[in-house]
Amino acid sequence: ASSSSTNNSAAKTKIKAPPMVYISGEEMTHYATQLLLQHWIEPHFDTTSWEKYDLSCKSRDDTNDQVLADAVSAGKRIGAIFKEPTITPSAIQVQEMGLKKAWGSPNGAMRRGWNGITISRDTIHIEGVELGYKNRVLFERHAVGGEYGAGWKDVGEGTLLTTYIPSDGSAPFVVDKRDLTDKHNVCVVYHNPYDNIRDLAHIFFTRCLEHKVTPYIVTKKTVFKWQEGFWTTMKKVFDETYKDDFLKAGLLDRSGGELMHLISDAATMQLVRWTDGGFGMAAHNYDGDMLTDEIAQIHRSPGFITSNLVGRSDDGKTLIKEFEASHGTVTDLWNDHLAGKETSLNPLGLVEALLGAMMHAADLKLASKPNDKAVQDMHAYTDNFATTLRQALHNTFRYGQGTRDMCGPTGFTTEDFIAKVAWRLNR
Ligand code: NAD
């Protein structure tokens, strides 16, 4: 009987979860995450050491965005972060919510504050359930630079000069000079910081080996000549450190025994053709943004993709990891919920993020106290719990009791799905 066994599990001693940063957002994903915390996580873990930061628009507005600065500095200190989706308010939302201003996306502050290296995005798979890709697809998106950090102006006719002034005091020089002859031009200046590309390469190739997939490096370097350095650094790290292991594992058979480069427009086509999966791609920031959205569509739903920002502490010693779902706050379902209608939110991406953050918090704790028996037990328990929860979730999907993005109109509602998984978990 589910109720008595739920009571049993609630009565047992909870494991004290190690510190982690919990960033809450709003709308449907906030509602659903609170519900699954209550039914799936809190019966098993004492979460009082989690530091909570509310990044809803109202909280950012009330604190003049101090809450974002606090969340970033807590993330730096603790190293393991879970984030619910948040709203980046549009001009209309500024008016509707009565905000002081249109607070920007928190992503930039986080990527800078945590020395972001990569945003890792992987397909989630459920054995026995057919999604878009048969086997895993891994993605590494460079977390900084490119168009996102661009400076730009709308200008008229004239000359545009981009001058580089070296910080070592050597002579400045002109990077680019161009005459603007149109009456209306937009000029854009950006750069790609490449110091952390070696780090990105190590993260990418290690993950590809672990999951036994073939790595590809994606750029548009044939035309965008400045992107050559991304490829050459990746290739150097690969040949120096990883090539032999990949050859031994037979993972370069499909790419001619070498690390292969793909031009980004060709990559968009291969993503549609290679539905067997079993590959990984690493790309610049903007290409990564586009290509991972394409993967999410092919793989059925953004609910089946993970998203994980990897950065490094200022002293370089610790990996900071922030885990989130790849989708937004799911406004349309929130409006249905507010109107009293049934909803069906797929929480897989959210819960994978939560488990990822909890596991990283456990890893960090174990690294700081490797010989402490209680910490070892906590680590093993968390690992085991993640496997059990995944099993309960996947079985629920396998038995056709999944959410409607997967099972169609007969699928479970948000609340019923969470209750069903809780029943399996606590049996
Ligand atoms: P969205 O990802 O919330 O939704 C897009 C579509 O996909 C909707 O039809 C939605 O119902 C569906 N969908 C997404 N995830 C789903 C899931 N898990 N289960 C079932 N259906 C799902 O994107 P949007 O509607 O463009 O944006 C809504 C809000 O989210 C905006 O305010 C935006 O600023 C914010 N946003 C936040 C993040 C983030 O915090 N990382 C990312 C994107 C958008």
Short mmCIF file of C-alpha atoms and ligand atoms in Angstrom, two decimals:
data_model
loop_
_atom_site.label_atom_id
_atom_site.label_comp_id
_atom_site.label_asym_id
_atom_site.label_seq_id
_atom_site.Cartn_x
_atom_site.Cartn_y
_atom_site.Cartn_z
CA ALA A 1 0.00 0.00 0.00
CA SER A 2 1.46 3.27 -1.08
CA SER A 3 0.32 5.37 1.86
CA SER A 4 1.82 3.19 4.58
CA SER A 5 5.14 2.80 2.75
CA THR A 6 5.28 6.57 2.13
CA ASN A 7 4.81 7.01 5.85
CA ASN A 8 7.61 4.55 6.53
CA SER A 9 10.03 6.39 4.29
CA ALA A 10 9.02 9.73 5.78
CA ALA A 11 9.69 8.35 9.25
CA LYS A 12 13.22 7.14 8.51
CA THR A 13 16.23 9.36 9.23
CA LYS A 14 16.88 11.77 6.44
CA ILE A 15 20.35 12.20 4.96
CA LYS A 16 21.77 15.69 5.43
CA ALA A 17 22.30 17.07 1.93
CA PRO A 18 25.59 19.00 1.61
CA PRO A 19 25.50 22.75 0.89
CA MET A 20 24.37 23.84 -2.54
CA VAL A 21 22.92 27.03 -4.00
CA TYR A 22 19.22 26.79 -4.89
CA ILE A 23 18.04 29.52 -7.27
CA SER A 24 14.29 29.76 -7.62
CA GLY A 25 12.44 31.31 -10.53
CA GLU A 26 8.74 31.59 -11.31
CA GLU A 27 5.65 30.42 -13.23
CA MET A 28 4.99 26.78 -14.12
CA THR A 29 8.49 25.45 -13.58
CA HIS A 30 8.65 27.03 -10.10
CA TYR A 31 5.33 25.46 -9.18
CA ALA A 32 6.32 22.02 -10.50
CA THR A 33 9.81 22.06 -8.95
CA GLN A 34 8.40 22.94 -5.53
CA LEU A 35 5.97 20.05 -5.91
CA LEU A 36 8.61 17.51 -6.87
CA LEU A 37 10.95 18.70 -4.09
CA GLN A 38 8.17 18.10 -1.62
CA HIS A 39 7.24 14.65 -2.94
CA TRP A 40 10.51 13.22 -4.24
CA ILE A 41 13.44 14.87 -2.46
CA GLU A 42 12.39 16.09 0.97
CA PRO A 43 11.14 12.70 2.25
CA HIS A 44 14.76 11.48 1.84
CA PHE A 45 17.04 14.51 2.37
CA ASP A 46 17.37 17.23 4.98
CA THR A 47 17.95 20.23 2.70
CA THR A 48 18.44 22.90 5.38
CA SER A 49 22.04 23.53 4.29
CA TRP A 50 20.93 24.64 0.81
CA GLU A 51 21.31 28.42 0.36
CA LYS A 52 18.24 29.79 -1.38
CA TYR A 53 18.12 32.82 -3.70
CA ASP A 54 14.92 34.04 -5.31
CA LEU A 55 15.59 35.33 -8.84
CA SER A 56 11.94 36.08 -9.65
CA CYS A 57 11.47 39.48 -11.32
CA LYS A 58 9.85 40.88 -8.17
CA SER A 59 12.72 39.82 -5.93
CA ARG A 60 15.33 41.20 -8.35
CA ASP A 61 13.35 44.44 -8.53
CA ASP A 62 12.87 44.72 -4.75
CA THR A 63 16.60 44.22 -4.13
CA ASN A 64 17.80 46.29 -7.12
CA ASP A 65 19.35 43.04 -8.32
CA GLN A 66 21.48 42.59 -5.20
CA VAL A 67 19.97 39.08 -5.03
CA LEU A 68 21.65 38.18 -8.33
CA ALA A 69 25.03 39.42 -7.07
CA ASP A 70 24.51 37.44 -3.84
CA ALA A 71 23.56 34.28 -5.76
CA VAL A 72 26.66 34.58 -7.96
CA SER A 73 28.96 35.04 -4.98
CA ALA A 74 27.33 32.12 -3.11
CA GLY A 75 27.84 29.96 -6.23
CA LYS A 76 31.51 30.94 -6.27
CA ARG A 77 31.87 29.97 -2.60
CA ILE A 78 29.92 26.69 -2.71
CA GLY A 79 30.52 25.46 -6.28
CA ALA A 80 27.27 23.51 -6.80
CA ILE A 81 24.20 25.36 -8.06
CA PHE A 82 20.69 24.39 -9.17
CA LYS A 83 18.63 26.98 -11.03
CA GLU A 84 14.94 26.96 -11.87
CA PRO A 85 14.06 28.77 -15.12
CA THR A 86 13.60 32.52 -14.65
CA ILE A 87 11.83 35.26 -16.58
CA THR A 88 13.91 37.89 -18.35
CA PRO A 89 11.21 40.58 -18.43
CA SER A 90 10.09 42.09 -21.74
CA ALA A 91 8.93 45.73 -21.94
CA ILE A 92 5.32 44.54 -21.55
CA GLN A 93 6.19 42.43 -18.48
CA VAL A 94 7.97 45.42 -16.93
CA GLN A 95 4.65 47.28 -17.12
CA GLU A 96 2.48 44.32 -16.07
CA MET A 97 4.63 43.52 -13.04
CA GLY A 98 5.28 47.18 -12.19
CA LEU A 99 9.07 46.73 -12.30
CA LYS A 100 11.57 49.59 -12.01
CA LYS A 101 13.35 48.43 -15.18
CA ALA A 102 13.78 45.55 -17.64
CA TRP A 103 16.25 43.46 -15.63
CA GLY A 104 18.63 41.69 -18.01
CA SER A 105 19.22 37.96 -18.35
CA PRO A 106 21.04 36.66 -15.26
CA ASN A 107 23.07 34.31 -17.48
CA GLY A 108 25.80 36.81 -18.34
CA ALA A 109 26.50 37.64 -14.67
CA MET A 110 26.66 33.93 -13.85
CA ARG A 111 28.88 32.99 -16.77
CA ARG A 112 31.29 35.82 -15.94
CA GLY A 113 31.12 35.36 -12.15
CA TRP A 114 31.85 31.64 -12.34
CA ASN A 115 34.51 31.92 -15.10
CA GLY A 116 32.23 29.97 -17.43
CA ILE A 117 33.96 27.52 -19.75
CA THR A 118 31.17 25.54 -21.34
CA ILE A 119 27.47 24.89 -21.30
CA SER A 120 27.12 21.12 -21.60
CA ARG A 121 23.84 19.92 -23.09
CA ASP A 122 23.03 16.25 -23.48
CA THR A 123 20.07 14.25 -24.64
CA ILE A 124 18.19 12.34 -21.93
CA HIS A 125 17.21 8.77 -22.78
CA ILE A 126 14.66 6.34 -21.39
CA GLU A 127 15.34 2.71 -22.22
CA GLY A 128 12.48 1.23 -24.18
CA VAL A 129 11.00 4.63 -25.10
CA GLU A 130 11.66 6.00 -28.57
CA LEU A 131 12.68 9.65 -28.62
CA GLY A 132 14.43 11.58 -31.40
CA TYR A 133 17.97 10.21 -31.08
CA LYS A 134 18.50 6.48 -30.44
CA ASN A 135 21.80 7.02 -28.57
CA ARG A 136 23.25 9.88 -26.65
CA VAL A 137 24.17 13.21 -28.23
CA LEU A 138 26.52 15.41 -26.18
CA PHE A 139 27.07 19.10 -26.79
CA GLU A 140 29.70 21.53 -25.51
CA ARG A 141 28.85 25.19 -26.10
CA HIS A 142 31.62 27.73 -25.32
CA ALA A 143 30.08 29.68 -22.44
CA VAL A 144 31.58 33.10 -23.11
CA GLY A 145 32.34 35.59 -25.87
CA GLY A 146 31.11 36.10 -29.38
CA GLU A 147 27.95 37.99 -30.31
CA TYR A 148 26.55 37.94 -26.75
CA GLY A 149 29.25 40.30 -25.50
CA ALA A 150 29.14 42.57 -28.56
CA GLY A 151 29.38 46.34 -28.46
CA TRP A 152 27.38 48.01 -31.21
CA LYS A 153 25.97 51.29 -32.51
CA ASP A 154 23.62 52.41 -35.25
CA VAL A 155 25.57 54.93 -37.30
CA GLY A 156 25.55 56.91 -40.55
CA GLU A 157 28.28 57.45 -43.15
CA GLY A 158 31.90 57.59 -41.94
CA THR A 159 34.91 55.46 -41.03
CA LEU A 160 34.97 52.74 -38.43
CA LEU A 161 38.31 52.08 -36.76
CA THR A 162 38.99 49.23 -34.33
CA THR A 163 42.28 49.75 -32.49
CA TYR A 164 44.00 47.30 -30.19
CA ILE A 165 45.97 48.73 -27.26
CA PRO A 166 48.16 45.99 -25.70
CA SER A 167 48.23 46.01 -21.92
CA ASP A 168 52.01 45.41 -21.88
CA GLY A 169 52.60 48.96 -23.13
CA SER A 170 53.73 47.95 -26.64
CA ALA A 171 52.57 49.92 -29.66
CA PRO A 172 48.83 50.02 -30.44
CA PHE A 173 47.70 48.90 -33.88
CA VAL A 174 44.61 48.98 -36.03
CA VAL A 175 42.74 45.65 -36.19
CA ASP A 176 40.24 46.83 -38.77
CA LYS A 177 39.45 49.99 -40.72
CA ARG A 178 36.43 50.30 -42.96
CA ASP A 179 34.58 53.03 -44.79
CA LEU A 180 30.84 53.13 -44.25
CA THR A 181 29.11 54.50 -47.31
CA ASP A 182 25.49 53.64 -46.51
CA LYS A 183 23.39 56.21 -44.66
CA HIS A 184 22.31 53.59 -42.14
CA ASN A 185 24.76 51.00 -40.78
CA VAL A 186 24.99 48.93 -37.70
CA CYS A 187 28.53 48.32 -36.49
CA VAL A 188 29.34 45.49 -34.13
CA VAL A 189 32.55 44.65 -32.28
CA TYR A 190 33.09 41.46 -30.35
CA HIS A 191 35.83 39.06 -29.39
CA ASN A 192 36.21 35.39 -28.49
CA PRO A 193 38.29 34.87 -25.33
CA TYR A 194 40.29 31.69 -25.99
CA ASP A 195 42.24 31.11 -22.74
CA ASN A 196 39.77 28.49 -21.52
CA ILE A 197 39.52 26.51 -24.79
CA ARG A 198 42.00 23.92 -23.47
CA ASP A 199 39.77 23.49 -20.44
CA LEU A 200 36.73 23.14 -22.69
CA ALA A 201 38.59 20.55 -24.79
CA HIS A 202 39.45 18.43 -21.73
CA ILE A 203 35.86 18.55 -20.47
CA PHE A 204 34.48 17.65 -23.91
CA PHE A 205 36.83 14.78 -24.78
CA THR A 206 36.61 13.28 -21.27
CA ARG A 207 32.81 13.27 -21.49
CA CYS A 208 32.82 11.82 -25.03
CA LEU A 209 35.11 8.98 -23.90
CA GLU A 210 33.04 8.30 -20.80
CA HIS A 211 29.84 8.04 -22.83
CA LYS A 212 31.53 6.32 -25.79
CA VAL A 213 30.58 8.81 -28.50
CA THR A 214 32.52 10.24 -31.48
CA PRO A 215 33.60 13.88 -31.04
CA TYR A 216 33.23 16.57 -33.72
CA ILE A 217 34.41 20.18 -33.61
CA VAL A 218 32.03 22.65 -35.25
CA THR A 219 33.06 26.09 -36.55
CA LYS A 220 32.58 28.25 -39.63
CA LYS A 221 36.36 28.71 -39.91
CA THR A 222 36.37 28.29 -43.69
CA VAL A 223 34.76 31.74 -43.97
CA PHE A 224 35.17 33.16 -40.44
CA LYS A 225 38.96 32.82 -40.47
CA TRP A 226 39.27 34.10 -36.88
CA GLN A 227 37.74 30.85 -35.62
CA GLU A 228 40.78 28.78 -36.68
CA GLY A 229 42.28 29.00 -33.15
CA PHE A 230 39.28 27.19 -31.65
CA TRP A 231 39.85 24.21 -33.92
CA THR A 232 43.67 24.11 -33.64
CA THR A 233 43.56 24.20 -29.81
CA MET A 234 40.91 21.46 -29.72
CA LYS A 235 42.88 19.32 -32.18
CA LYS A 236 46.15 19.82 -30.26
CA VAL A 237 44.60 18.75 -26.94
CA PHE A 238 42.93 15.80 -28.67
CA ASP A 239 46.08 14.54 -30.42
CA GLU A 240 48.27 15.05 -27.32
CA THR A 241 46.01 13.47 -24.73
CA TYR A 242 42.99 11.61 -26.08
CA LYS A 243 43.52 10.25 -29.59
CA ASP A 244 44.94 6.86 -28.54
CA ASP A 245 42.11 6.21 -26.10
CA PHE A 246 39.48 7.09 -28.71
CA LEU A 247 41.18 4.84 -31.29
CA LYS A 248 41.35 1.97 -28.80
CA ALA A 249 37.64 2.40 -28.02
CA GLY A 250 36.85 2.31 -31.77
CA LEU A 251 35.19 5.70 -31.54
CA LEU A 252 36.96 7.27 -34.55
CA ASP A 253 35.78 4.71 -37.09
CA ARG A 254 33.02 6.97 -38.38
CA SER A 255 35.39 9.96 -38.64
CA GLY A 256 38.29 8.33 -40.52
CA GLY A 257 40.52 7.67 -37.50
CA GLU A 258 41.00 11.39 -36.77
CA LEU A 259 39.24 14.16 -34.90
CA MET A 260 36.88 15.63 -37.46
CA HIS A 261 35.92 19.23 -38.10
CA LEU A 262 32.39 20.05 -39.28
CA ILE A 263 31.39 23.37 -40.81
CA SER A 264 28.48 24.73 -38.78
CA ASP A 265 25.98 24.78 -41.67
CA ALA A 266 26.86 21.15 -42.45
CA ALA A 267 26.39 20.35 -38.75
CA THR A 268 22.78 21.59 -38.90
CA MET A 269 22.12 19.00 -41.61
CA GLN A 270 23.99 16.15 -39.94
CA LEU A 271 21.94 16.69 -36.77
CA VAL A 272 18.82 15.86 -38.80
CA ARG A 273 20.43 12.85 -40.54
CA TRP A 274 22.37 11.24 -37.67
CA THR A 275 19.34 10.18 -35.62
CA ASP A 276 21.23 7.10 -34.38
CA GLY A 277 23.08 9.57 -32.12
CA GLY A 278 26.34 8.39 -30.57
CA PHE A 279 28.25 11.61 -31.26
CA GLY A 280 29.29 14.80 -29.53
CA MET A 281 29.82 18.34 -30.86
CA ALA A 282 31.74 21.30 -29.46
CA ALA A 283 31.11 24.79 -30.84
CA HIS A 284 31.37 28.53 -30.25
CA ASN A 285 28.76 30.30 -28.13
CA TYR A 286 26.20 31.37 -30.75
CA ASP A 287 26.52 28.27 -32.96
CA GLY A 288 26.03 26.22 -29.78
CA ASP A 289 22.89 28.16 -28.93
CA MET A 290 21.31 27.40 -32.32
CA LEU A 291 22.48 23.80 -32.67
CA THR A 292 21.34 22.75 -29.17
CA ASP A 293 17.85 24.10 -29.87
CA GLU A 294 17.79 22.02 -33.04
CA ILE A 295 18.84 18.93 -31.04
CA ALA A 296 16.05 19.63 -28.50
CA GLN A 297 13.45 19.68 -31.29
CA ILE A 298 14.72 16.51 -32.96
CA HIS A 299 14.83 14.80 -29.57
CA ARG A 300 11.10 15.40 -29.09
CA SER A 301 10.95 18.02 -26.33
CA PRO A 302 13.17 20.51 -24.50
CA GLY A 303 12.19 18.42 -21.47
CA PHE A 304 14.60 15.72 -22.69
CA ILE A 305 17.78 17.85 -22.75
CA THR A 306 20.11 18.69 -19.86
CA SER A 307 21.88 22.04 -19.46
CA ASN A 308 24.91 22.49 -17.27
CA LEU A 309 27.21 25.51 -17.01
CA VAL A 310 30.76 24.53 -16.06
CA GLY A 311 33.10 27.20 -14.73
CA ARG A 312 36.10 27.38 -12.43
CA SER A 313 36.82 29.01 -9.08
CA ASP A 314 39.13 32.07 -9.21
CA ASP A 315 42.06 30.01 -7.90
CA GLY A 316 41.44 27.53 -10.72
CA LYS A 317 41.21 24.59 -8.32
CA THR A 318 37.50 23.73 -8.29
CA LEU A 319 34.97 23.20 -11.02
CA ILE A 320 31.86 25.31 -10.39
CA LYS A 321 28.80 23.63 -11.89
CA GLU A 322 25.37 25.13 -12.36
CA PHE A 323 22.58 22.80 -13.50
CA GLU A 324 19.30 23.87 -15.08
CA ALA A 325 16.63 22.64 -17.47
CA SER A 326 17.20 23.82 -21.04
CA HIS A 327 13.68 25.24 -21.35
CA GLY A 328 11.99 28.37 -19.97
CA THR A 329 9.28 28.90 -17.34
CA VAL A 330 6.58 27.33 -19.59
CA THR A 331 4.28 30.35 -19.46
CA ASP A 332 1.50 28.79 -21.54
CA LEU A 333 0.97 25.95 -19.06
CA TRP A 334 1.18 28.43 -16.17
CA ASN A 335 -1.64 30.46 -17.70
CA ASP A 336 -3.68 27.25 -18.07
CA HIS A 337 -2.94 26.36 -14.44
CA LEU A 338 -4.05 29.82 -13.26
CA ALA A 339 -7.23 29.43 -15.32
CA GLY A 340 -7.96 26.15 -13.50
CA LYS A 341 -7.20 23.94 -16.50
CA GLU A 342 -5.21 20.70 -16.45
CA THR A 343 -1.52 20.93 -17.34
CA SER A 344 1.14 18.37 -18.20
CA LEU A 345 4.68 19.54 -17.57
CA ASN A 346 7.52 17.13 -18.32
CA PRO A 347 9.86 17.51 -15.33
CA LEU A 348 12.71 15.34 -16.61
CA GLY A 349 15.08 18.20 -17.51
CA LEU A 350 14.33 19.91 -14.17
CA VAL A 351 14.94 16.80 -12.11
CA GLU A 352 18.10 15.82 -14.00
CA ALA A 353 19.38 19.32 -13.15
CA LEU A 354 18.47 18.90 -9.50
CA LEU A 355 20.15 15.49 -9.29
CA GLY A 356 23.19 16.83 -11.15
CA ALA A 357 23.59 19.70 -8.65
CA MET A 358 23.04 17.41 -5.65
CA MET A 359 25.62 14.95 -6.98
CA HIS A 360 28.16 17.72 -7.66
CA ALA A 361 27.61 19.05 -4.11
CA ALA A 362 28.26 15.52 -2.81
CA ASP A 363 31.40 15.20 -4.99
CA LEU A 364 32.78 18.51 -3.66
CA LYS A 365 32.08 17.51 -0.08
CA LEU A 366 33.79 14.15 -0.59
CA ALA A 367 36.81 15.83 -2.22
CA SER A 368 37.17 18.06 0.86
CA LYS A 369 36.78 15.17 3.34
CA PRO A 370 37.78 11.96 1.51
CA ASN A 371 38.32 9.89 4.67
CA ASP A 372 35.19 10.91 6.57
CA LYS A 373 32.90 7.86 6.83
CA ALA A 374 29.70 9.94 7.17
CA VAL A 375 30.59 11.90 4.02
CA GLN A 376 31.36 8.69 2.13
CA ASP A 377 27.97 7.32 3.18
CA MET A 378 26.19 10.52 2.15
CA HIS A 379 27.91 10.37 -1.26
CA ALA A 380 26.96 6.74 -1.83
CA TYR A 381 23.38 7.42 -0.69
CA THR A 382 23.00 10.38 -3.06
CA ASP A 383 24.35 8.35 -5.98
CA ASN A 384 22.03 5.47 -5.17
CA PHE A 385 19.05 7.79 -4.72
CA ALA A 386 19.68 9.37 -8.15
CA THR A 387 19.63 5.92 -9.77
CA THR A 388 16.43 4.94 -7.93
CA LEU A 389 14.62 8.18 -8.78
CA ARG A 390 15.64 7.90 -12.45
CA GLN A 391 14.34 4.34 -12.47
CA ALA A 392 11.00 5.43 -10.99
CA LEU A 393 10.71 8.27 -13.52
CA HIS A 394 11.65 6.13 -16.49
CA ASN A 395 9.35 3.31 -15.50
CA THR A 396 6.48 5.77 -15.27
CA PHE A 397 7.21 6.90 -18.85
CA ARG A 398 7.71 3.30 -19.98
CA TYR A 399 4.32 2.24 -18.63
CA GLY A 400 2.67 4.94 -20.74
CA GLN A 401 2.00 7.14 -17.72
CA GLY A 402 4.31 9.92 -18.93
CA THR A 403 3.46 13.56 -19.59
CA ARG A 404 1.52 14.65 -22.66
CA ASP A 405 4.51 15.96 -24.66
CA MET A 406 5.53 12.28 -24.73
CA CYS A 407 2.30 10.25 -24.45
CA GLY A 408 -0.22 12.52 -26.18
CA PRO A 409 -3.62 13.52 -24.72
CA THR A 410 -3.92 10.41 -22.52
CA GLY A 411 -0.72 11.34 -20.65
CA PHE A 412 -0.67 12.30 -16.98
CA THR A 413 -1.15 15.78 -15.59
CA THR A 414 1.72 17.60 -13.87
CA GLU A 415 0.40 16.67 -10.42
CA ASP A 416 -0.56 13.04 -11.24
CA PHE A 417 2.82 12.37 -12.80
CA ILE A 418 4.64 13.67 -9.73
CA ALA A 419 2.37 11.61 -7.44
CA LYS A 420 2.85 8.45 -9.54
CA VAL A 421 6.65 8.74 -9.47
CA ALA A 422 6.53 9.43 -5.69
CA TRP A 423 4.50 6.26 -5.24
CA ARG A 424 7.09 4.19 -7.20
CA LEU A 425 9.98 5.88 -5.38
CA ASN A 426 8.63 5.39 -1.89
CA ARG A 427 7.20 1.88 -2.35
P1 NAD B 1 9.53 27.69 -22.82
O1 NAD B 1 10.72 26.78 -22.97
O2 NAD B 1 9.11 27.99 -21.44
O3 NAD B 1 8.32 27.03 -23.63
C1 NAD B 1 8.34 26.82 -25.04
C2 NAD B 1 7.28 25.78 -25.43
O4 NAD B 1 7.71 24.48 -25.04
C3 NAD B 1 5.93 26.02 -24.72
O5 NAD B 1 4.89 25.67 -25.60
C4 NAD B 1 5.97 25.05 -23.55
O6 NAD B 1 4.71 24.61 -23.13
C5 NAD B 1 6.82 23.89 -24.11
N1 NAD B 1 7.64 23.28 -23.05
C6 NAD B 1 8.87 23.70 -22.61
N2 NAD B 1 9.32 22.92 -21.63
C7 NAD B 1 8.37 21.98 -21.43
C8 NAD B 1 8.26 20.88 -20.53
N3 NAD B 1 9.23 20.61 -19.64
N4 NAD B 1 7.14 20.12 -20.57
C9 NAD B 1 6.15 20.39 -21.44
N5 NAD B 1 6.20 21.42 -22.34
C10 NAD B 1 7.30 22.20 -22.33
O7 NAD B 1 9.92 29.02 -23.61
P2 NAD B 1 9.12 30.39 -23.81
O8 NAD B 1 7.64 30.15 -23.76
O9 NAD B 1 9.73 31.00 -25.01
O10 NAD B 1 9.53 31.29 -22.56
C11 NAD B 1 8.78 31.42 -21.37
C12 NAD B 1 9.57 32.24 -20.35
O11 NAD B 1 10.76 31.53 -20.00
C13 NAD B 1 10.01 33.62 -20.83
O12 NAD B 1 9.66 34.57 -19.86
C14 NAD B 1 11.55 33.53 -20.94
O13 NAD B 1 12.17 34.74 -20.55
C15 NAD B 1 11.87 32.43 -19.97
N6 NAD B 1 13.08 31.61 -20.33
C16 NAD B 1 13.92 31.30 -19.32
C17 NAD B 1 15.02 30.50 -19.57
C18 NAD B 1 15.95 30.19 -18.44
O14 NAD B 1 15.75 30.62 -17.32
N7 NAD B 1 16.98 29.45 -18.66
C19 NAD B 1 15.24 29.98 -20.85
C20 NAD B 1 14.32 30.28 -21.85
C21 NAD B 1 13.23 31.10 -21.58
#
